[in-house]
Amino acid sequence: MSCRGLIAAVTTVVAIVSGDAWAGLASTQSRQEPDLSAYDLGVAAAVRSDLTASVELPDGGQVYVFGDTLAVNGQVICAPSHCPYGFPHDSIAIQRPGTATFRMQSCAAAACPYGWQWVPNWPDGSYFWMAAPAVEGNSLYVIGERISRSAGAVEGEYTARFTVGAGDALTYQGITALTGAADDSQWGSATPDPGGRGWWLTGTRNTGGTGCVADCKTMDTAYVPLNAMTHPSAWHVQLGVLPSGEGYDLGTVVSMSHVSGHGWVAYTKRNDIIGSTLERLNAWHVTGPWHVAPQQWQAKPAPGCAWTYSAETHPASPAPPGTMLVSWASNHDAPGTACDMQPQFTDLPIGSPPPRTDGSGCGPPTGGDNRFP
């Protein structure tokens, strides 16, 4: 899960999807939207990194967070072969409504590493990998992992805090260790509760046992009330929502969103780096039952890359009606080539779960998730 994606400055007159994904998609049908090629060009011009995740700002813009970053705005910072741990381990861009332009946010004024890594390394050289951004008012929270420099292993879950000021000015406010049940899963995705009461997080754990090479991950969920991203004791964690060994073949990240009239939809990179396809799951409730779509979609790597992993949904970004923008990471040189690290994008069908059989009729629930803690 390290090095991640590219971004470029290509402006397109478009409508950004806002609010509930399906409602936003419906509202943009009559307007021109940035297509996949615009996103590819926009990312490529702005950053070289392996993956990206995004969250909507109150004014309709979006924050895109990136992982290990090798180049910004066309300027190479460091090649992986020359400084495997020395490059920035995160970077941030702002995308304004109606564009496919990604404006990289510099932290040079705060004397941050290379002017782009917002979260400083720990004194022992361990570093932070951004994974799941969330916005409440002018506060940006990013949940992610502390990674050891020597072994590249996860050492714990953390929430980094920022404020977003006038002119999209970011200020880093610090980082908080997640303790107790909030530290039991590797959180990879955050999405607003449809009732506006907080956030739903999805995370995974490797529960397949020694020697497991397929279907090794278990998905967990957490409900986080508003203003509690840095208060792990307030999190409501449910472990084992999708257990390993039952055919889900989950990747490290399961990225989930709520779509009005269609319930919950999640996408994952099947079996992470050893797999080759994207998988969709649908449910009327966060805690399931979840249903795997019969169709899968190819997750092709960026040119020269051998690995793909970490699928992320971008529900506030424009996509054709009935679809959602999904990205996945590319990394690691293929034999005899140099990997052009960048997240890849595609529009995937949203779908719906099968008709409900819980005694409340065959249609979707009228409100939010009725298993709210």
Tab-separated table of C-alpha atoms in Angstrom:
chain	number	residue	atom	x	y	z
A	1	MET	CA	0.000	0.000	0.000
A	2	SER	CA	2.683	2.628	-0.522
A	3	CYS	CA	3.493	4.785	-3.585
A	4	ARG	CA	0.417	6.320	-5.310
A	5	GLY	CA	-0.994	8.402	-8.208
A	6	LEU	CA	-0.738	11.188	-10.807
A	7	ILE	CA	-2.749	14.408	-11.420
A	8	ALA	CA	-2.904	17.154	-14.108
A	9	ALA	CA	-4.351	20.569	-14.782
A	10	VAL	CA	-7.096	20.063	-17.303
A	11	THR	CA	-10.143	22.257	-16.816
A	12	THR	CA	-13.466	20.972	-18.081
A	13	VAL	CA	-16.839	22.665	-17.684
A	14	VAL	CA	-18.543	20.057	-15.552
A	15	ALA	CA	-20.771	19.463	-12.573
A	16	ILE	CA	-19.203	17.852	-9.520
A	17	VAL	CA	-21.386	15.284	-7.837
A	18	SER	CA	-22.356	16.429	-4.362
A	19	GLY	CA	-24.203	14.953	-1.405
A	20	ASP	CA	-25.736	11.525	-1.744
A	21	ALA	CA	-24.121	9.824	-4.706
A	22	TRP	CA	-27.220	8.894	-6.714
A	23	ALA	CA	-28.894	12.273	-6.216
A	24	GLY	CA	-25.712	13.998	-7.332
A	25	LEU	CA	-25.424	11.814	-10.399
A	26	ALA	CA	-29.000	12.534	-11.399
A	27	SER	CA	-28.495	16.290	-11.026
A	28	THR	CA	-25.582	16.352	-13.480
A	29	GLN	CA	-27.127	14.404	-16.361
A	30	SER	CA	-27.851	17.524	-18.423
A	31	ARG	CA	-24.396	19.045	-17.968
A	32	GLN	CA	-21.009	18.252	-19.420
A	33	GLU	CA	-18.753	16.255	-17.105
A	34	PRO	CA	-15.009	15.588	-17.005
A	35	ASP	CA	-14.426	12.127	-18.433
A	36	LEU	CA	-11.899	9.497	-17.463
A	37	SER	CA	-9.243	10.836	-19.817
A	38	ALA	CA	-9.518	14.260	-18.152
A	39	TYR	CA	-8.912	12.665	-14.766
A	40	ASP	CA	-5.961	10.695	-16.089
A	41	LEU	CA	-4.424	13.837	-17.590
A	42	GLY	CA	-5.166	15.883	-14.497
A	43	VAL	CA	-3.564	13.388	-12.148
A	44	ALA	CA	-0.545	12.830	-14.376
A	45	ALA	CA	0.225	16.557	-14.501
A	46	ALA	CA	-0.067	17.095	-10.759
A	47	VAL	CA	1.539	14.173	-8.941
A	48	ARG	CA	3.263	10.808	-9.188
A	49	SER	CA	1.925	8.579	-6.451
A	50	ASP	CA	0.429	5.109	-6.252
A	51	LEU	CA	-3.098	5.662	-4.934
A	52	THR	CA	-5.586	8.328	-4.003
A	53	ALA	CA	-8.696	8.846	-1.878
A	54	SER	CA	-11.038	11.827	-1.807
A	55	VAL	CA	-13.681	13.618	0.243
A	56	GLU	CA	-16.016	16.515	-0.513
A	57	LEU	CA	-15.622	19.969	1.029
A	58	PRO	CA	-18.687	21.962	2.188
A	59	ASP	CA	-18.424	24.279	-0.851
A	60	GLY	CA	-18.474	21.389	-3.349
A	61	GLY	CA	-14.727	21.166	-3.890
A	62	GLN	CA	-12.834	18.023	-3.031
A	63	VAL	CA	-9.718	17.050	-1.114
A	64	TYR	CA	-7.646	14.337	-2.789
A	65	VAL	CA	-5.010	12.700	-0.575
A	66	PHE	CA	-2.098	10.680	-1.942
A	67	GLY	CA	0.441	8.265	-0.520
A	68	ASP	CA	4.159	7.948	-1.288
A	69	THR	CA	4.850	10.838	-3.683
A	70	LEU	CA	7.723	10.812	-6.185
A	71	ALA	CA	6.949	13.936	-8.235
A	72	VAL	CA	4.766	17.035	-7.951
A	73	ASN	CA	3.774	19.306	-10.830
A	74	GLY	CA	6.206	17.533	-13.125
A	75	GLN	CA	9.204	17.950	-10.797
A	76	VAL	CA	10.769	14.657	-9.686
A	77	ILE	CA	11.460	14.610	-5.949
A	78	CYS	CA	13.200	11.282	-5.600
A	79	ALA	CA	13.410	8.008	-7.512
A	80	PRO	CA	12.455	4.936	-5.456
A	81	SER	CA	15.650	3.080	-6.346
A	82	HIS	CA	17.796	5.907	-4.967
A	83	CYS	CA	15.886	6.782	-1.805
A	84	PRO	CA	13.404	4.051	-0.883
A	85	TYR	CA	12.275	5.829	2.286
A	86	GLY	CA	13.382	9.393	1.626
A	87	PHE	CA	10.542	10.624	-0.579
A	88	PRO	CA	7.380	12.273	0.803
A	89	HIS	CA	4.947	9.695	2.164
A	90	ASP	CA	1.862	11.817	1.608
A	91	SER	CA	0.642	14.794	-0.396
A	92	ILE	CA	-2.660	16.634	-0.800
A	93	ALA	CA	-4.500	18.316	-3.670
A	94	ILE	CA	-7.677	20.401	-3.889
A	95	GLN	CA	-10.014	19.916	-6.839
A	96	ARG	CA	-12.474	22.722	-7.463
A	97	PRO	CA	-16.058	22.126	-8.682
A	98	GLY	CA	-16.534	21.933	-12.426
A	99	THR	CA	-12.947	20.964	-13.230
A	100	ALA	CA	-10.554	18.059	-13.542
A	101	THR	CA	-7.772	20.281	-12.206
A	102	PHE	CA	-5.876	19.123	-9.127
A	103	ARG	CA	-4.023	21.903	-7.268
A	104	MET	CA	-1.256	20.455	-5.117
A	105	GLN	CA	-1.056	22.022	-1.663
A	106	SER	CA	2.420	23.006	-0.532
A	107	CYS	CA	3.438	22.882	3.123
A	108	ALA	CA	6.844	24.461	2.508
A	109	ALA	CA	5.968	27.409	4.752
A	110	ALA	CA	5.821	24.964	7.650
A	111	ALA	CA	9.233	23.514	6.705
A	112	CYS	CA	7.702	20.127	5.945
A	113	PRO	CA	9.746	17.454	4.112
A	114	TYR	CA	10.351	18.474	0.476
A	115	GLY	CA	7.552	21.042	0.823
A	116	TRP	CA	4.834	18.418	0.145
A	117	GLN	CA	4.684	15.838	2.971
A	118	TRP	CA	2.116	17.212	5.376
A	119	VAL	CA	2.459	14.707	8.210
A	120	PRO	CA	6.019	14.621	9.590
A	121	ASN	CA	7.814	11.338	10.221
A	122	TRP	CA	8.192	10.089	13.780
A	123	PRO	CA	11.669	10.388	15.385
A	124	ASP	CA	12.381	6.696	14.731
A	125	GLY	CA	11.833	7.208	10.985
A	126	SER	CA	8.379	5.610	10.846
A	127	TYR	CA	5.918	7.483	8.651
A	128	PHE	CA	2.205	8.002	7.982
A	129	TRP	CA	0.248	6.552	5.061
A	130	MET	CA	-2.956	8.465	4.371
A	131	ALA	CA	-5.999	6.274	3.711
A	132	ALA	CA	-9.450	7.621	4.626
A	133	PRO	CA	-10.204	11.372	4.537
A	134	ALA	CA	-13.280	12.954	6.164
A	135	VAL	CA	-14.390	16.602	6.397
A	136	GLU	CA	-16.482	18.242	9.127
A	137	GLY	CA	-16.898	21.975	8.636
A	138	ASN	CA	-13.419	23.444	8.205
A	139	SER	CA	-11.722	20.376	9.727
A	140	LEU	CA	-10.096	17.691	7.581
A	141	TYR	CA	-9.372	14.350	9.217
A	142	VAL	CA	-7.335	11.625	7.538
A	143	ILE	CA	-7.237	8.150	9.068
A	144	GLY	CA	-4.221	6.074	8.136
A	145	GLU	CA	-1.384	3.867	9.283
A	146	ARG	CA	1.969	4.409	10.970
A	147	ILE	CA	4.511	2.405	8.957
A	148	SER	CA	7.875	1.238	10.298
A	149	ARG	CA	10.821	2.409	8.226
A	150	SER	CA	12.846	-0.789	8.563
A	151	ALA	CA	10.176	-3.446	7.945
A	152	GLY	CA	7.464	-1.478	6.147
A	153	ALA	CA	4.950	-2.954	8.612
A	154	VAL	CA	1.852	-1.329	10.095
A	155	GLU	CA	2.562	-0.133	13.642
A	156	GLY	CA	-0.836	1.332	14.438
A	157	GLU	CA	-3.820	3.376	13.285
A	158	TYR	CA	-3.847	7.174	13.553
A	159	THR	CA	-5.971	10.201	12.680
A	160	ALA	CA	-4.205	13.267	11.264
A	161	ARG	CA	-5.969	16.599	11.717
A	162	PHE	CA	-5.987	19.698	9.479
A	163	THR	CA	-7.970	22.886	9.091
A	164	VAL	CA	-9.064	24.214	5.695
A	165	GLY	CA	-9.083	27.994	5.592
A	166	ALA	CA	-9.770	30.740	3.074
A	167	GLY	CA	-8.394	30.063	-0.374
A	168	ASP	CA	-8.121	26.335	0.457
A	169	ALA	CA	-5.234	27.041	2.840
A	170	LEU	CA	-4.384	23.885	4.783
A	171	THR	CA	-2.887	23.866	8.271
A	172	TYR	CA	-1.625	20.681	9.914
A	173	GLN	CA	-2.882	20.403	13.497
A	174	GLY	CA	-1.352	17.148	14.688
A	175	ILE	CA	-1.946	13.403	14.810
A	176	THR	CA	-3.741	11.145	17.301
A	177	ALA	CA	-3.154	7.451	17.949
A	178	LEU	CA	-6.283	5.305	17.730
A	179	THR	CA	-6.538	2.957	20.689
A	180	GLY	CA	-8.754	0.096	21.809
A	181	ALA	CA	-11.120	-1.377	19.218
A	182	ALA	CA	-10.379	1.526	16.846
A	183	ASP	CA	-6.835	0.143	16.476
A	184	ASP	CA	-7.974	-3.407	15.640
A	185	SER	CA	-8.510	-2.862	11.891
A	186	GLN	CA	-6.607	-1.211	9.038
A	187	TRP	CA	-9.077	1.526	8.100
A	188	GLY	CA	-9.123	2.299	4.388
A	189	SER	CA	-12.329	4.194	3.624
A	190	ALA	CA	-14.666	6.746	5.246
A	191	THR	CA	-18.102	7.791	4.007
A	192	PRO	CA	-20.747	10.106	5.524
A	193	ASP	CA	-23.722	8.578	7.278
A	194	PRO	CA	-26.746	9.349	5.033
A	195	GLY	CA	-28.545	10.853	8.016
A	196	GLY	CA	-25.708	13.288	8.706
A	197	ARG	CA	-24.995	11.794	12.140
A	198	GLY	CA	-21.375	10.845	11.596
A	199	TRP	CA	-19.193	8.574	9.490
A	200	TRP	CA	-18.989	4.929	8.499
A	201	LEU	CA	-15.524	3.454	8.137
A	202	THR	CA	-14.489	0.177	6.549
A	203	GLY	CA	-11.295	-1.616	7.470
A	204	THR	CA	-9.696	-5.018	6.978
A	205	ARG	CA	-7.588	-7.543	8.897
A	206	ASN	CA	-5.648	-10.521	7.633
A	207	THR	CA	-7.408	-13.457	9.313
A	208	GLY	CA	-6.611	-16.160	6.769
A	209	GLY	CA	-3.851	-17.701	8.852
A	210	THR	CA	-0.286	-18.709	8.042
A	211	GLY	CA	0.273	-19.452	4.367
A	212	CYS	CA	-3.029	-17.940	3.210
A	213	VAL	CA	-2.752	-16.673	-0.381
A	214	ALA	CA	-6.399	-16.019	-1.307
A	215	ASP	CA	-9.537	-14.808	0.500
A	216	CYS	CA	-7.432	-13.883	3.529
A	217	LYS	CA	-9.030	-10.560	4.561
A	218	THR	CA	-11.923	-9.894	6.936
A	219	MET	CA	-13.855	-6.599	6.648
A	220	ASP	CA	-14.767	-4.591	9.747
A	221	THR	CA	-16.905	-1.468	10.089
A	222	ALA	CA	-16.916	1.460	12.483
A	223	TYR	CA	-19.526	4.120	13.094
A	224	VAL	CA	-17.849	7.363	14.195
A	225	PRO	CA	-20.111	10.127	15.561
A	226	LEU	CA	-19.531	13.709	14.498
A	227	ASN	CA	-16.548	15.339	16.232
A	228	ALA	CA	-15.202	11.932	17.322
A	229	MET	CA	-12.563	11.153	14.698
A	230	THR	CA	-9.838	11.781	17.283
A	231	HIS	CA	-11.770	10.173	20.175
A	232	PRO	CA	-11.442	6.409	19.609
A	233	SER	CA	-13.415	5.542	22.758
A	234	ALA	CA	-16.519	6.970	21.015
A	235	TRP	CA	-16.162	4.702	17.961
A	236	HIS	CA	-18.637	1.849	17.493
A	237	VAL	CA	-16.554	-0.938	15.918
A	238	GLN	CA	-18.062	-4.129	14.554
A	239	LEU	CA	-15.495	-6.777	13.646
A	240	GLY	CA	-16.045	-9.552	11.124
A	241	VAL	CA	-18.833	-8.023	9.011
A	242	LEU	CA	-17.407	-9.879	5.983
A	243	PRO	CA	-15.243	-12.784	7.187
A	244	SER	CA	-12.348	-14.271	5.261
A	245	GLY	CA	-12.711	-17.711	3.732
A	246	GLU	CA	-16.252	-17.144	2.441
A	247	GLY	CA	-15.445	-16.207	-1.136
A	248	TYR	CA	-15.340	-12.415	-0.880
A	249	ASP	CA	-11.598	-12.275	-1.743
A	250	LEU	CA	-11.326	-8.781	-0.269
A	251	GLY	CA	-8.349	-6.514	-0.853
A	252	THR	CA	-6.715	-4.380	1.830
A	253	VAL	CA	-9.217	-1.587	1.097
A	254	VAL	CA	-12.995	-1.984	0.820
A	255	SER	CA	-14.359	1.440	-0.155
A	256	MET	CA	-18.027	2.024	0.639
A	257	SER	CA	-20.643	4.678	-0.212
A	258	HIS	CA	-24.377	5.127	0.294
A	259	VAL	CA	-26.547	5.688	-2.797
A	260	SER	CA	-30.130	6.850	-2.345
A	261	GLY	CA	-32.579	4.139	-3.415
A	262	HIS	CA	-29.788	1.613	-3.888
A	263	GLY	CA	-28.482	1.144	-0.361
A	264	TRP	CA	-24.767	0.663	0.233
A	265	VAL	CA	-22.239	-0.122	-2.480
A	266	ALA	CA	-18.611	-1.109	-1.923
A	267	TYR	CA	-15.726	-1.851	-4.265
A	268	THR	CA	-12.505	-3.723	-3.575
A	269	LYS	CA	-9.457	-4.880	-5.515
A	270	ARG	CA	-9.984	-8.629	-5.369
A	271	ASN	CA	-7.084	-10.297	-3.519
A	272	ASP	CA	-5.084	-7.075	-3.698
A	273	ILE	CA	-1.717	-7.350	-5.512
A	274	ILE	CA	-2.123	-11.017	-6.460
A	275	GLY	CA	-5.514	-10.427	-8.107
A	276	SER	CA	-6.446	-8.708	-11.353
A	277	THR	CA	-10.082	-7.620	-11.010
A	278	LEU	CA	-12.338	-5.190	-9.163
A	279	GLU	CA	-15.280	-6.575	-7.200
A	280	ARG	CA	-18.550	-4.867	-6.194
A	281	LEU	CA	-20.631	-5.630	-3.138
A	282	ASN	CA	-24.130	-4.313	-2.345
A	283	ALA	CA	-26.204	-4.249	0.854
A	284	TRP	CA	-29.233	-2.495	2.285
A	285	HIS	CA	-27.429	-2.139	5.624
A	286	VAL	CA	-23.799	-1.423	6.497
A	287	THR	CA	-23.620	-4.596	8.547
A	288	GLY	CA	-25.054	-6.730	5.743
A	289	PRO	CA	-25.991	-9.092	4.414
A	290	TRP	CA	-23.603	-8.128	1.602
A	291	HIS	CA	-24.013	-9.568	-1.890
A	292	VAL	CA	-21.194	-9.950	-4.427
A	293	ALA	CA	-22.026	-8.830	-7.970
A	294	PRO	CA	-21.608	-11.630	-10.529
A	295	GLN	CA	-19.603	-9.353	-12.832
A	296	GLN	CA	-16.008	-8.314	-12.164
A	297	TRP	CA	-13.939	-5.643	-13.903
A	298	GLN	CA	-10.306	-5.649	-14.952
A	299	ALA	CA	-7.937	-3.526	-12.845
A	300	LYS	CA	-5.217	-2.767	-15.352
A	301	PRO	CA	-1.990	-1.279	-13.979
A	302	ALA	CA	-0.411	1.956	-15.154
A	303	PRO	CA	2.242	1.574	-17.870
A	304	GLY	CA	5.235	-0.439	-16.702
A	305	CYS	CA	3.657	-1.405	-13.371
A	306	ALA	CA	3.136	-4.928	-12.052
A	307	TRP	CA	0.941	-4.394	-8.986
A	308	THR	CA	-2.588	-3.064	-8.553
A	309	TYR	CA	-4.387	-2.701	-5.204
A	310	SER	CA	-6.455	-0.424	-2.938
A	311	ALA	CA	-9.664	0.447	-4.821
A	312	GLU	CA	-11.300	3.700	-3.664
A	313	THR	CA	-14.671	5.227	-4.513
A	314	HIS	CA	-15.040	8.924	-5.384
A	315	PRO	CA	-18.800	9.514	-4.981
A	316	ALA	CA	-18.541	13.316	-5.158
A	317	SER	CA	-16.780	13.163	-8.536
A	318	PRO	CA	-18.790	13.197	-11.765
A	319	ALA	CA	-19.655	9.901	-13.411
A	320	PRO	CA	-22.272	8.785	-15.969
A	321	PRO	CA	-25.749	8.061	-14.561
A	322	GLY	CA	-25.914	4.799	-12.647
A	323	THR	CA	-22.135	4.602	-12.163
A	324	MET	CA	-19.499	5.729	-9.678
A	325	LEU	CA	-15.923	6.852	-10.236
A	326	VAL	CA	-13.526	4.259	-8.793
A	327	SER	CA	-9.730	4.377	-8.644
A	328	TRP	CA	-7.061	1.828	-7.778
A	329	ALA	CA	-3.341	1.959	-7.133
A	330	SER	CA	-0.463	1.008	-9.442
A	331	ASN	CA	3.054	0.293	-8.231
A	332	HIS	CA	6.163	-1.889	-8.600
A	333	ASP	CA	8.204	-2.216	-11.796
A	334	ALA	CA	7.155	-4.946	-14.178
A	335	PRO	CA	10.116	-7.037	-15.431
A	336	GLY	CA	12.351	-4.945	-17.687
A	337	THR	CA	10.264	-1.773	-17.319
A	338	ALA	CA	9.900	1.273	-15.086
A	339	CYS	CA	6.539	1.718	-13.378
A	340	ASP	CA	4.766	4.992	-14.180
A	341	MET	CA	3.085	5.102	-10.785
A	342	GLN	CA	-0.359	6.649	-10.865
A	343	PRO	CA	-3.864	5.751	-9.734
A	344	GLN	CA	-6.111	4.439	-12.489
A	345	PHE	CA	-9.756	5.524	-12.834
A	346	THR	CA	-12.896	3.950	-14.236
A	347	ASP	CA	-16.678	4.336	-13.951
A	348	LEU	CA	-18.352	1.220	-12.547
A	349	PRO	CA	-22.070	0.331	-12.284
A	350	ILE	CA	-23.605	0.981	-8.865
A	351	GLY	CA	-26.120	-1.872	-8.912
A	352	SER	CA	-28.465	-2.752	-6.047
A	353	PRO	CA	-28.775	-5.537	-3.486
A	354	PRO	CA	-31.402	-8.248	-4.018
A	355	PRO	CA	-34.921	-7.433	-2.733
A	356	ARG	CA	-35.056	-7.268	1.030
A	357	THR	CA	-36.369	-10.247	2.970
A	358	ASP	CA	-36.408	-8.701	6.448
A	359	GLY	CA	-40.173	-8.167	6.525
A	360	SER	CA	-40.078	-4.495	5.542
A	361	GLY	CA	-41.010	-4.948	1.907
A	362	CYS	CA	-38.982	-5.385	-1.257
A	363	GLY	CA	-37.869	-1.801	-1.723
A	364	PRO	CA	-34.932	0.056	-0.211
A	365	PRO	CA	-35.082	1.505	3.299
A	366	THR	CA	-36.531	5.007	3.379
A	367	GLY	CA	-33.957	6.490	5.744
A	368	GLY	CA	-30.382	5.764	6.711
A	369	ASP	CA	-28.998	2.517	8.015
A	370	ASN	CA	-31.418	1.091	10.586
A	371	ARG	CA	-28.592	-0.635	12.421
A	372	PHE	CA	-27.256	2.707	13.575
A	373	PRO	CA	-25.567	2.095	16.920
